[in-house]
């Protein structure tokens, strides 16, 4: 299977945004305000439906949540 064909299925990457928000007592709306990304786009990420994420967005989320990329995105098997 080509890498492009693999884009149609699960990525094997899980976003822990929900867990990190809960641990920090923060809402998706508040995070959206802090990082300048729409609630809809953050929801897509949170629900593991994102196909891509910009490094700048990833960096902004990690700064706002005071976490590392590896805390936010984990590989699933």
Short mmCIF file of the C-alpha atoms (twelve columns), coordinates in Angstrom:
data_MODEL
# 
_entry.id   MODEL 
# 
loop_
_atom_site.group_PDB 
_atom_site.id 
_atom_site.type_symbol 
_atom_site.label_atom_id 
_atom_site.label_alt_id 
_atom_site.label_comp_id 
_atom_site.label_asym_id 
_atom_site.label_seq_id 
_atom_site.Cartn_x 
_atom_site.Cartn_y 
_atom_site.Cartn_z 
_atom_site.pdbx_PDB_model_num 
ATOM 1  C CA . UNK A 1  0.000   0.000  0.000  1 
ATOM 2  C CA . UNK A 2  1.306   3.429  -0.893 1 
ATOM 3  C CA . UNK A 3  1.524   6.147  1.758  1 
ATOM 4  C CA . UNK A 4  -1.240  8.066  -0.067 1 
ATOM 5  C CA . UNK A 5  -3.549  5.043  0.067  1 
ATOM 6  C CA . UNK A 6  -2.883  4.719  3.775  1 
ATOM 7  C CA . UNK A 7  -4.426  8.195  4.229  1 
ATOM 8  C CA . UNK A 8  -7.867  6.652  3.771  1 
ATOM 9  C CA . UNK A 9  -7.704  4.562  6.942  1 
ATOM 10 C CA . UNK A 10 -6.751  4.915  10.599 1 
ATOM 11 C CA . UNK A 11 -3.372  6.519  11.155 1 
ATOM 12 C CA . UNK A 12 -2.341  4.661  14.286 1 
ATOM 13 C CA . UNK A 13 -1.952  8.039  16.032 1 
ATOM 14 C CA . UNK A 14 -4.185  8.960  18.969 1 
ATOM 15 C CA . UNK A 15 -4.640  12.550 20.115 1 
ATOM 16 C CA . UNK A 16 -4.913  12.893 23.897 1 
ATOM 17 C CA . UNK A 17 -6.323  16.420 23.725 1 
ATOM 18 C CA . UNK A 18 -9.467  15.513 25.671 1 
ATOM 19 C CA . UNK A 19 -7.449  14.024 28.528 1 
ATOM 20 C CA . UNK A 20 -5.021  16.956 28.662 1 
ATOM 21 C CA . UNK A 21 -7.843  19.503 28.677 1 
ATOM 22 C CA . UNK A 22 -9.614  17.665 31.481 1 
ATOM 23 C CA . UNK A 23 -6.438  17.409 33.543 1 
ATOM 24 C CA . UNK A 24 -5.966  21.169 33.229 1 
ATOM 25 C CA . UNK A 25 -9.609  22.102 33.786 1 
ATOM 26 C CA . UNK A 26 -9.696  23.790 30.385 1 
ATOM 27 C CA . UNK A 27 -12.431 23.793 27.757 1 
ATOM 28 C CA . UNK A 28 -11.997 23.333 24.029 1 
ATOM 29 C CA . UNK A 29 -13.434 26.831 23.607 1 
ATOM 30 C CA . UNK A 30 -10.775 28.345 25.871 1 
ATOM 31 C CA . UNK A 31 -8.004  26.458 24.063 1 
ATOM 32 C CA . UNK A 32 -9.410  27.708 20.755 1 
ATOM 33 C CA . UNK A 33 -9.190  31.298 22.010 1 
ATOM 34 C CA . UNK A 34 -5.631  30.780 23.247 1 
ATOM 35 C CA . UNK A 35 -4.222  29.191 20.083 1 
ATOM 36 C CA . UNK A 36 -6.323  30.860 17.377 1 
ATOM 37 C CA . UNK A 37 -7.696  27.616 15.956 1 
ATOM 38 C CA . UNK A 38 -11.433 27.095 15.523 1 
ATOM 39 C CA . UNK A 39 -13.323 24.873 17.950 1 
ATOM 40 C CA . UNK A 40 -14.405 22.763 14.967 1 
ATOM 41 C CA . UNK A 41 -10.801 22.115 13.896 1 
ATOM 42 C CA . UNK A 42 -9.727  21.324 17.459 1 
ATOM 43 C CA . UNK A 43 -12.698 18.956 17.754 1 
ATOM 44 C CA . UNK A 44 -11.572 17.126 14.608 1 
ATOM 45 C CA . UNK A 45 -8.142  16.721 16.191 1 
ATOM 46 C CA . UNK A 46 -9.584  15.688 19.570 1 
ATOM 47 C CA . UNK A 47 -11.752 13.004 17.969 1 
ATOM 48 C CA . UNK A 48 -8.859  11.466 15.987 1 
ATOM 49 C CA . UNK A 49 -10.343 12.532 12.653 1 
ATOM 50 C CA . UNK A 50 -7.528  14.904 11.675 1 
ATOM 51 C CA . UNK A 51 -5.551  13.996 8.577  1 
ATOM 52 C CA . UNK A 52 -2.793  16.530 9.184  1 
ATOM 53 C CA . UNK A 53 -1.711  19.214 11.631 1 
ATOM 54 C CA . UNK A 54 0.546   22.190 11.068 1 
ATOM 55 C CA . UNK A 55 3.663   22.376 13.197 1 
ATOM 56 C CA . UNK A 56 2.679   25.898 14.213 1 
ATOM 57 C CA . UNK A 57 -0.699  24.625 15.471 1 
ATOM 58 C CA . UNK A 58 0.927   21.719 17.269 1 
ATOM 59 C CA . UNK A 59 3.427   24.066 18.891 1 
ATOM 60 C CA . UNK A 60 0.702   26.517 19.966 1 
ATOM 61 C CA . UNK A 61 -1.395  23.730 21.514 1 
ATOM 62 C CA . UNK A 62 1.613   22.374 23.401 1 
ATOM 63 C CA . UNK A 63 2.497   25.851 24.700 1 
ATOM 64 C CA . UNK A 64 -1.096  26.476 25.831 1 
ATOM 65 C CA . UNK A 65 -1.318  23.095 27.558 1 
ATOM 66 C CA . UNK A 66 2.268   23.189 28.862 1 
ATOM 67 C CA . UNK A 67 3.008   19.774 27.382 1 
ATOM 68 C CA . UNK A 68 5.279   18.034 24.919 1 
ATOM 69 C CA . UNK A 69 4.205   16.715 21.515 1 
ATOM 70 C CA . UNK A 70 4.554   13.163 22.890 1 
ATOM 71 C CA . UNK A 71 2.064   13.998 25.640 1 
ATOM 72 C CA . UNK A 72 -0.483  15.087 23.030 1 
ATOM 73 C CA . UNK A 73 0.059   12.542 20.249 1 
ATOM 74 C CA . UNK A 74 0.697   8.861  20.935 1 
ATOM 75 C CA . UNK A 75 1.107   5.851  18.668 1 
ATOM 76 C CA . UNK A 76 -1.532  3.165  19.009 1 
ATOM 77 C CA . UNK A 77 -1.116  -0.437 18.018 1 
# 
